[in-house]
PDB file of C-alpha atoms and ligand atoms in Angstrom:
ATOM      1  CA  MET A   1      99.077 115.948  89.288  1.00  0.00           C
ATOM      2  CA  ARG A   2      98.686 113.135  91.256  1.00  0.00           C
ATOM      3  CA  LYS A   3     101.071 111.352  93.601  1.00  0.00           C
ATOM      4  CA  LYS A   4     102.728 108.693  92.081  1.00  0.00           C
ATOM      5  CA  ILE A   5     103.418 105.797  94.947  1.00  0.00           C
ATOM      6  CA  VAL A   6     104.965 102.349  95.987  1.00  0.00           C
ATOM      7  CA  ALA A   7     104.634 101.028  99.502  1.00  0.00           C
ATOM      8  CA  GLY A   8     105.516  98.242 101.163  1.00  0.00           C
ATOM      9  CA  ASN A   9     103.861  96.479 104.187  1.00  0.00           C
ATOM     10  CA  TRP A  10     106.078  94.454 106.071  1.00  0.00           C
ATOM     11  CA  LYS A  11     103.060  93.437 108.354  1.00  0.00           C
ATOM     12  CA  MET A  12     104.901  91.581 111.677  1.00  0.00           C
ATOM     13  CA  ASN A  13     108.017  89.925 109.811  1.00  0.00           C
ATOM     14  CA  LYS A  14     112.009  90.770 110.733  1.00  0.00           C
ATOM     15  CA  VAL A  15     113.740  90.729 113.095  1.00  0.00           C
ATOM     16  CA  LEU A  16     115.903  94.452 113.633  1.00  0.00           C
ATOM     17  CA  ASP A  17     119.324  93.401 111.400  1.00  0.00           C
ATOM     18  CA  GLU A  18     117.214  92.125 108.928  1.00  0.00           C
ATOM     19  CA  ALA A  19     114.988  95.350 109.600  1.00  0.00           C
ATOM     20  CA  VAL A  20     118.167  97.251 109.093  1.00  0.00           C
ATOM     21  CA  ALA A  21     119.594  94.568 106.083  1.00  0.00           C
ATOM     22  CA  LEU A  22     116.409  94.942 103.754  1.00  0.00           C
ATOM     23  CA  THR A  23     115.230  99.497 104.266  1.00  0.00           C
ATOM     24  CA  SER A  24     119.436  99.000 103.734  1.00  0.00           C
ATOM     25  CA  GLU A  25     119.355  96.831  99.880  1.00  0.00           C
ATOM     26  CA  LEU A  26     116.398  99.337  99.369  1.00  0.00           C
ATOM     27  CA  VAL A  27     118.206 102.063  99.750  1.00  0.00           C
ATOM     28  CA  ASN A  28     120.970 101.569  97.984  1.00  0.00           C
ATOM     29  CA  MET A  29     119.691 100.419  94.879  1.00  0.00           C
ATOM     30  CA  ALA A  30     116.805 103.285  94.312  1.00  0.00           C
ATOM     31  CA  LYS A  31     119.742 105.546  95.092  1.00  0.00           C
ATOM     32  CA  ASP A  32     121.602 103.311  92.268  1.00  0.00           C
ATOM     33  CA  GLU A  33     117.753 102.854  89.967  1.00  0.00           C
ATOM     34  CA  VAL A  34     114.916 104.570  90.546  1.00  0.00           C
ATOM     35  CA  ARG A  35     114.599 107.510  87.530  1.00  0.00           C
ATOM     36  CA  ASN A  36     111.272 107.761  88.257  1.00  0.00           C
ATOM     37  CA  ASP A  37     109.091 110.503  91.364  1.00  0.00           C
ATOM     38  CA  ALA A  38     107.328 107.484  93.041  1.00  0.00           C
ATOM     39  CA  LYS A  39     107.537 108.080  96.435  1.00  0.00           C
ATOM     40  CA  ILE A  40     108.802 105.150  98.525  1.00  0.00           C
ATOM     41  CA  ILE A  41     106.658 105.004 101.968  1.00  0.00           C
ATOM     42  CA  LEU A  42     107.915 101.641 104.163  1.00  0.00           C
ATOM     43  CA  CYS A  43     105.545 100.415 106.329  1.00  0.00           C
ATOM     44  CA  PRO A  44     107.498  98.387 109.054  1.00  0.00           C
ATOM     45  CA  PRO A  45     106.115  97.815 112.655  1.00  0.00           C
ATOM     46  CA  ALA A  46     105.974 100.222 114.346  1.00  0.00           C
ATOM     47  CA  ILE A  47     108.899  99.313 117.044  1.00  0.00           C
ATOM     48  CA  TYR A  48     110.791 100.145 114.083  1.00  0.00           C
ATOM     49  CA  LEU A  49     109.425 103.385 112.397  1.00  0.00           C
ATOM     50  CA  THR A  50     112.993 105.045 114.494  1.00  0.00           C
ATOM     51  CA  THR A  51     115.786 102.600 113.714  1.00  0.00           C
ATOM     52  CA  ILE A  52     114.458 102.667 110.068  1.00  0.00           C
ATOM     53  CA  GLN A  53     114.076 105.872 109.642  1.00  0.00           C
ATOM     54  CA  LYS A  54     118.174 106.913 110.536  1.00  0.00           C
ATOM     55  CA  TYR A  55     118.239 104.407 107.352  1.00  0.00           C
ATOM     56  CA  ILE A  56     115.991 106.752 105.472  1.00  0.00           C
ATOM     57  CA  GLU A  57     117.055 110.160 106.041  1.00  0.00           C
ATOM     58  CA  ASP A  58     118.819 110.548 103.170  1.00  0.00           C
ATOM     59  CA  ALA A  59     116.626 109.259 100.996  1.00  0.00           C
ATOM     60  CA  PRO A  60     114.302 112.028  99.981  1.00  0.00           C
ATOM     61  CA  ASN A  61     112.079 109.780  97.936  1.00  0.00           C
ATOM     62  CA  PHE A  62     111.777 107.401 101.074  1.00  0.00           C
ATOM     63  CA  ALA A  63     108.699 107.770 103.617  1.00  0.00           C
ATOM     64  CA  LEU A  64     107.937 106.365 106.919  1.00  0.00           C
ATOM     65  CA  ALA A  65     103.596 104.641 107.332  1.00  0.00           C
ATOM     66  CA  ALA A  66     103.058 102.798 110.634  1.00  0.00           C
ATOM     67  CA  GLN A  67     100.855  99.421 110.226  1.00  0.00           C
ATOM     68  CA  ASN A  68      98.032 100.722 112.476  1.00  0.00           C
ATOM     69  CA  CYS A  69      97.054 104.189 114.611  1.00  0.00           C
ATOM     70  CA  SER A  70      94.541 104.110 117.926  1.00  0.00           C
ATOM     71  CA  ASP A  71      91.213 105.399 116.931  1.00  0.00           C
ATOM     72  CA  LYS A  72      92.049 107.283 120.414  1.00  0.00           C
ATOM     73  CA  VAL A  73      94.264 110.479 121.266  1.00  0.00           C
ATOM     74  CA  SER A  74      95.335 109.085 124.118  1.00  0.00           C
ATOM     75  CA  GLY A  75      94.878 107.109 127.450  1.00  0.00           C
ATOM     76  CA  ALA A  76      94.874 103.350 129.311  1.00  0.00           C
ATOM     77  CA  PHE A  77      94.676 101.973 126.354  1.00  0.00           C
ATOM     78  CA  THR A  78      96.975  99.306 126.862  1.00  0.00           C
ATOM     79  CA  GLY A  79     100.060  98.430 123.589  1.00  0.00           C
ATOM     80  CA  GLU A  80      98.168 100.452 121.024  1.00  0.00           C
ATOM     81  CA  ILE A  81     100.407 103.291 119.737  1.00  0.00           C
ATOM     82  CA  SER A  82      98.868 107.111 119.385  1.00  0.00           C
ATOM     83  CA  ALA A  83      99.565 109.035 115.648  1.00  0.00           C
ATOM     84  CA  GLN A  84      99.947 112.289 118.386  1.00  0.00           C
ATOM     85  CA  MET A  85     102.981 109.547 118.912  1.00  0.00           C
ATOM     86  CA  LEU A  86     103.232 109.221 114.866  1.00  0.00           C
ATOM     87  CA  GLN A  87     103.724 112.436 114.462  1.00  0.00           C
ATOM     88  CA  SER A  88     106.352 113.008 117.459  1.00  0.00           C
ATOM     89  CA  ILE A  89     108.818 110.668 116.095  1.00  0.00           C
ATOM     90  CA  GLY A  90     107.735 112.266 112.114  1.00  0.00           C
ATOM     91  CA  VAL A  91     106.164 109.259 111.081  1.00  0.00           C
ATOM     92  CA  GLN A  92     103.912 111.093 107.565  1.00  0.00           C
ATOM     93  CA  TYR A  93     101.693 107.952 107.382  1.00  0.00           C
ATOM     94  CA  VAL A  94      99.575 105.166 108.333  1.00  0.00           C
ATOM     95  CA  LEU A  95      97.600 102.744 106.769  1.00  0.00           C
ATOM     96  CA  ILE A  96      93.969 102.494 107.996  1.00  0.00           C
ATOM     97  CA  GLY A  97      91.149  99.761 108.212  1.00  0.00           C
ATOM     98  CA  HIS A  98      94.458  96.921 105.667  1.00  0.00           C
ATOM     99  CA  SER A  99      91.722  94.176 106.036  1.00  0.00           C
ATOM    100  CA  GLU A 100      93.742  91.908 108.579  1.00  0.00           C
ATOM    101  CA  ARG A 101      92.462  94.717 110.586  1.00  0.00           C
ATOM    102  CA  ARG A 102      88.965  94.934 109.781  1.00  0.00           C
ATOM    103  CA  GLN A 103      89.315  90.867 109.490  1.00  0.00           C
ATOM    104  CA  TYR A 104      91.064  89.452 112.750  1.00  0.00           C
ATOM    105  CA  PHE A 105      90.384  93.220 114.621  1.00  0.00           C
ATOM    106  CA  ASN A 106      87.171  94.000 113.940  1.00  0.00           C
ATOM    107  CA  GLU A 107      88.010  97.139 112.944  1.00  0.00           C
ATOM    108  CA  THR A 108      84.669  98.909 111.302  1.00  0.00           C
ATOM    109  CA  ASN A 109      84.256 101.340 108.376  1.00  0.00           C
ATOM    110  CA  ALA A 110      82.624 103.350 112.214  1.00  0.00           C
ATOM    111  CA  LEU A 111      85.900 103.187 114.196  1.00  0.00           C
ATOM    112  CA  LEU A 112      87.337 103.131 111.269  1.00  0.00           C
ATOM    113  CA  ALA A 113      86.700 106.718 111.028  1.00  0.00           C
ATOM    114  CA  GLU A 114      87.929 107.636 114.324  1.00  0.00           C
ATOM    115  CA  LYS A 115      91.110 106.435 113.807  1.00  0.00           C
ATOM    116  CA  VAL A 116      90.900 108.544 110.020  1.00  0.00           C
ATOM    117  CA  ASN A 117      90.080 111.852 111.423  1.00  0.00           C
ATOM    118  CA  THR A 118      92.278 111.235 114.781  1.00  0.00           C
ATOM    119  CA  ALA A 119      95.244 110.482 112.689  1.00  0.00           C
ATOM    120  CA  LEU A 120      94.737 113.826 110.296  1.00  0.00           C
ATOM    121  CA  SER A 121      93.576 115.322 113.551  1.00  0.00           C
ATOM    122  CA  PHE A 122      97.932 114.842 114.113  1.00  0.00           C
ATOM    123  CA  GLY A 123      99.143 115.536 109.782  1.00  0.00           C
ATOM    124  CA  VAL A 124      99.118 111.365 109.748  1.00  0.00           C
ATOM    125  CA  SER A 125      98.698 110.677 106.296  1.00  0.00           C
ATOM    126  CA  PRO A 126      96.244 107.859 106.518  1.00  0.00           C
ATOM    127  CA  ILE A 127      96.718 105.378 103.571  1.00  0.00           C
ATOM    128  CA  PHE A 128      92.913 104.188 104.020  1.00  0.00           C
ATOM    129  CA  CYS A 129      92.869 100.486 102.929  1.00  0.00           C
ATOM    130  CA  CYS A 130      89.633  99.277 100.725  1.00  0.00           C
ATOM    131  CA  GLY A 131      88.244  96.154  99.243  1.00  0.00           C
ATOM    132  CA  GLU A 132      85.968  93.070  98.263  1.00  0.00           C
ATOM    133  CA  SER A 133      86.378  89.256  99.727  1.00  0.00           C
ATOM    134  CA  LEU A 134      86.147  86.773  97.332  1.00  0.00           C
ATOM    135  CA  GLU A 135      82.370  86.199  97.976  1.00  0.00           C
ATOM    136  CA  GLN A 136      81.149  89.370  97.792  1.00  0.00           C
ATOM    137  CA  ARG A 137      83.226  89.576  94.587  1.00  0.00           C
ATOM    138  CA  GLN A 138      81.054  86.388  93.116  1.00  0.00           C
ATOM    139  CA  ASN A 139      77.465  87.114  95.091  1.00  0.00           C
ATOM    140  CA  GLU A 140      76.892  90.717  95.357  1.00  0.00           C
ATOM    141  CA  ASP A 141      77.501  94.369  93.554  1.00  0.00           C
ATOM    142  CA  TYR A 142      80.726  94.538  94.593  1.00  0.00           C
ATOM    143  CA  ILE A 143      81.962  98.070  93.601  1.00  0.00           C
ATOM    144  CA  GLY A 144      78.880  99.135  95.069  1.00  0.00           C
ATOM    145  CA  PHE A 145      79.994  97.417  98.998  1.00  0.00           C
ATOM    146  CA  VAL A 146      83.287  99.210  98.828  1.00  0.00           C
ATOM    147  CA  LYS A 147      82.322 102.060  97.287  1.00  0.00           C
ATOM    148  CA  ASN A 148      80.598 102.211 100.399  1.00  0.00           C
ATOM    149  CA  GLN A 149      83.042 101.526 102.781  1.00  0.00           C
ATOM    150  CA  LEU A 150      84.883 105.051 101.516  1.00  0.00           C
ATOM    151  CA  THR A 151      81.149 106.881 102.293  1.00  0.00           C
ATOM    152  CA  GLU A 152      81.329 105.410 105.532  1.00  0.00           C
ATOM    153  CA  SER A 153      85.453 105.201 106.573  1.00  0.00           C
ATOM    154  CA  LEU A 154      85.907 108.980 104.642  1.00  0.00           C
ATOM    155  CA  PHE A 155      83.012 111.016 103.566  1.00  0.00           C
ATOM    156  CA  HIS A 156      82.652 112.972 107.025  1.00  0.00           C
ATOM    157  CA  LEU A 157      85.835 113.815 105.550  1.00  0.00           C
ATOM    158  CA  SER A 158      86.497 118.280 104.634  1.00  0.00           C
ATOM    159  CA  GLU A 159      88.161 118.499 101.275  1.00  0.00           C
ATOM    160  CA  GLU A 160      90.707 119.364 102.177  1.00  0.00           C
ATOM    161  CA  GLN A 161      91.136 116.920 104.732  1.00  0.00           C
ATOM    162  CA  LEU A 162      90.244 114.441 101.808  1.00  0.00           C
ATOM    163  CA  LYS A 163      93.073 115.142  99.825  1.00  0.00           C
ATOM    164  CA  SER A 164      95.305 114.239 102.321  1.00  0.00           C
ATOM    165  CA  VAL A 165      93.858 111.064 102.529  1.00  0.00           C
ATOM    166  CA  VAL A 166      95.492 107.600 100.084  1.00  0.00           C
ATOM    167  CA  ILE A 167      93.623 105.383  98.810  1.00  0.00           C
ATOM    168  CA  ALA A 168      94.319 101.237  98.434  1.00  0.00           C
ATOM    169  CA  TYR A 169      92.238  99.765  96.873  1.00  0.00           C
ATOM    170  CA  GLU A 170      92.489  96.037  97.871  1.00  0.00           C
ATOM    171  CA  PRO A 171      90.306  93.301  96.565  1.00  0.00           C
ATOM    172  CA  ILE A 172      90.774  90.578  99.529  1.00  0.00           C
ATOM    173  CA  TRP A 173      91.314  87.873  97.779  1.00  0.00           C
ATOM    174  CA  ALA A 174      94.523  88.520  95.867  1.00  0.00           C
ATOM    175  CA  ILE A 175      96.475  89.676  99.194  1.00  0.00           C
ATOM    176  CA  GLY A 176      98.819  87.283  99.687  1.00  0.00           C
ATOM    177  CA  THR A 177      97.075  84.348  97.497  1.00  0.00           C
ATOM    178  CA  GLY A 178      99.292  85.122  94.812  1.00  0.00           C
ATOM    179  CA  LEU A 179      96.026  86.107  92.788  1.00  0.00           C
ATOM    180  CA  THR A 180      96.171  89.430  91.368  1.00  0.00           C
ATOM    181  CA  ALA A 181      94.049  90.996  89.728  1.00  0.00           C
ATOM    182  CA  SER A 182      93.803  91.305  86.384  1.00  0.00           C
ATOM    183  CA  ALA A 183      94.475  95.272  84.897  1.00  0.00           C
ATOM    184  CA  GLU A 184      91.103  95.839  83.799  1.00  0.00           C
ATOM    185  CA  GLN A 185      89.342  93.616  87.227  1.00  0.00           C
ATOM    186  CA  ALA A 186      90.939  96.373  88.885  1.00  0.00           C
ATOM    187  CA  GLN A 187      91.687 100.523  86.050  1.00  0.00           C
ATOM    188  CA  GLU A 188      87.518  99.235  86.748  1.00  0.00           C
ATOM    189  CA  MET A 189      87.014  99.239  90.562  1.00  0.00           C
ATOM    190  CA  HIS A 190      90.178 102.373  91.061  1.00  0.00           C
ATOM    191  CA  ALA A 191      87.964 104.377  87.848  1.00  0.00           C
ATOM    192  CA  ALA A 192      84.995 103.449  89.744  1.00  0.00           C
ATOM    193  CA  LEU A 193      86.394 105.009  93.027  1.00  0.00           C
ATOM    194  CA  ARG A 194      87.278 108.058  91.899  1.00  0.00           C
ATOM    195  CA  ALA A 195      83.718 108.413  90.420  1.00  0.00           C
ATOM    196  CA  HIS A 196      82.239 108.573  93.688  1.00  0.00           C
ATOM    197  CA  LEU A 197      84.668 110.782  95.289  1.00  0.00           C
ATOM    198  CA  ALA A 198      84.265 112.766  92.473  1.00  0.00           C
ATOM    199  CA  SER A 199      80.515 112.762  92.829  1.00  0.00           C
ATOM    200  CA  LYS A 200      80.777 113.857  96.357  1.00  0.00           C
ATOM    201  CA  TYR A 201      84.310 116.099  96.472  1.00  0.00           C
ATOM    202  CA  GLY A 202      83.909 117.114  92.503  1.00  0.00           C
ATOM    203  CA  ALA A 203      86.023 115.717  89.659  1.00  0.00           C
ATOM    204  CA  GLU A 204      88.441 118.063  90.085  1.00  0.00           C
ATOM    205  CA  VAL A 205      89.406 117.197  93.201  1.00  0.00           C
ATOM    206  CA  ALA A 206      89.592 112.854  92.643  1.00  0.00           C
ATOM    207  CA  ASP A 207      92.087 113.388  90.998  1.00  0.00           C
ATOM    208  CA  GLU A 208      93.979 114.578  93.260  1.00  0.00           C
ATOM    209  CA  ILE A 209      93.076 111.279  95.534  1.00  0.00           C
ATOM    210  CA  SER A 210      96.458 108.965  94.808  1.00  0.00           C
ATOM    211  CA  ILE A 211      94.322 105.530  94.311  1.00  0.00           C
ATOM    212  CA  LEU A 212      96.964 102.446  94.578  1.00  0.00           C
ATOM    213  CA  TYR A 213      96.746  99.453  93.778  1.00  0.00           C
ATOM    214  CA  GLY A 214      97.525  96.112  96.213  1.00  0.00           C
ATOM    215  CA  GLY A 215      96.532  92.965  96.631  1.00  0.00           C
ATOM    216  CA  SER A 216     100.170  90.346  95.698  1.00  0.00           C
ATOM    217  CA  VAL A 217     102.481  92.682  93.038  1.00  0.00           C
ATOM    218  CA  THR A 218     104.978  91.118  91.848  1.00  0.00           C
ATOM    219  CA  ALA A 219     107.750  93.137  89.533  1.00  0.00           C
ATOM    220  CA  ALA A 220     106.452  90.306  86.765  1.00  0.00           C
ATOM    221  CA  SER A 221     102.723  92.633  87.636  1.00  0.00           C
ATOM    222  CA  ALA A 222     103.132  95.984  88.501  1.00  0.00           C
ATOM    223  CA  PRO A 223     103.811  97.856  84.996  1.00  0.00           C
ATOM    224  CA  GLU A 224     100.837  96.047  83.409  1.00  0.00           C
ATOM    225  CA  LEU A 225      98.379  97.494  86.844  1.00  0.00           C
ATOM    226  CA  PHE A 226     100.936 100.289  86.997  1.00  0.00           C
ATOM    227  CA  ALA A 227     100.308 101.400  82.982  1.00  0.00           C
ATOM    228  CA  ALA A 228      96.692 101.852  84.261  1.00  0.00           C
ATOM    229  CA  PRO A 229      95.227 105.224  83.729  1.00  0.00           C
ATOM    230  CA  ASP A 230      93.200 105.912  88.086  1.00  0.00           C
ATOM    231  CA  ILE A 231      96.021 103.060  89.211  1.00  0.00           C
ATOM    232  CA  ASP A 232      99.143 105.288  91.399  1.00  0.00           C
ATOM    233  CA  GLY A 233     100.736 102.789  92.469  1.00  0.00           C
ATOM    234  CA  GLY A 234     101.404  99.462  94.944  1.00  0.00           C
ATOM    235  CA  LEU A 235     100.767  98.317  98.369  1.00  0.00           C
ATOM    236  CA  VAL A 236     103.099  95.946  98.223  1.00  0.00           C
ATOM    237  CA  GLY A 237     103.150  93.353 101.080  1.00  0.00           C
ATOM    238  CA  GLY A 238     104.782  89.340 100.263  1.00  0.00           C
ATOM    239  CA  ALA A 239     107.275  91.152  97.261  1.00  0.00           C
ATOM    240  CA  SER A 240     108.331  93.832  99.576  1.00  0.00           C
ATOM    241  CA  LEU A 241     110.290  91.687 101.518  1.00  0.00           C
ATOM    242  CA  LYS A 242     112.974  91.288  99.039  1.00  0.00           C
ATOM    243  CA  SER A 243     114.623  93.800  97.953  1.00  0.00           C
ATOM    244  CA  ARG A 244     115.778  92.824  94.402  1.00  0.00           C
ATOM    245  CA  GLU A 245     111.580  91.770  93.716  1.00  0.00           C
ATOM    246  CA  PHE A 246     110.686  95.721  95.632  1.00  0.00           C
ATOM    247  CA  THR A 247     112.520  97.988  94.037  1.00  0.00           C
ATOM    248  CA  ASN A 248     112.001  95.608  90.881  1.00  0.00           C
ATOM    249  CA  ILE A 249     107.671  97.039  91.613  1.00  0.00           C
ATOM    250  CA  ILE A 250     109.845 100.707  92.496  1.00  0.00           C
ATOM    251  CA  LYS A 251     111.438 100.830  88.994  1.00  0.00           C
ATOM    252  CA  ALA A 252     108.378  99.522  87.043  1.00  0.00           C
ATOM    253  CA  ARG A 253     105.946 102.658  89.058  1.00  0.00           C
TER     254      ARG A 253
HETATM  255  C1  PEP B   1      99.096  93.574 101.283  1.00  0.00           C
HETATM  256  O1  PEP B   1      98.840  92.991 102.692  1.00  0.00           O
HETATM  257  O2  PEP B   1      98.342  94.709 101.889  1.00  0.00           O
HETATM  258  C2  PEP B   1      99.310  92.536 100.610  1.00  0.00           C
HETATM  259  C3  PEP B   1      98.565  94.531  99.247  1.00  0.00           C
HETATM  260  O3  PEP B   1      99.924  91.873 100.453  1.00  0.00           O
HETATM  261  P1  PEP B   1     100.908  91.237  99.370  1.00  0.00           P
HETATM  262  O4  PEP B   1     101.022  91.847  97.874  1.00  0.00           O
HETATM  263  O5  PEP B   1     101.944  89.656 100.111  1.00  0.00           O
HETATM  264  O6  PEP B   1      98.680  89.934  98.371  1.00  0.00           O
END
């Protein structure tokens, strides 16, 4: 059975008090209201990870992800955060290849392959983000484009390594725009990505990989998206900053 996951990417938002308040509200709401077995992954800014960890320690369905890590193990890389540091504070997941990192920090598929390797070597599971731009969706083989992101950043992994990876399909045209992919559009891509994984690793392995959808998910759009057979949960940006909205999304999973 694939893991059901709802992850909240806070990006560069919230000061410390706000981050703590949001976490406390989410933990309390989840305790009172969430009856499904979804894993809830919070991705706060790295500076808050150790603090937020204390607020989720009695909530076993919660886990933490960093929003990024270095491809390097350690050394003179001022400002960077390593996978080993994440491991040392007990962070289980890391977002790798978010479209904002690809766009603003020029992260290529080859670099992301290195980041995936480094994260896995320290036991931190990558949440590997992929997705096409609006231009690519309109003009090109958009499914082939996203399949290639997987090929170039993940297909060197062993079967055992791949099983530790979560994939998040996030069409760039739907991130932060209020435009959500329809459940049909998302399902089409998720099924294609799962078939692509199966072509390399076999159907049984592909069937174990959680593939999340991300892109303007709200409590209103989540139920239909999450009902699609190949959508195993969501990676949520804007709506994860509001405890009521995010809890309702979790409940839809
Ligand atoms: C994201 O940043 O991963 C994301 C999906 O953002 P939003 O939900 O705001 O579109």
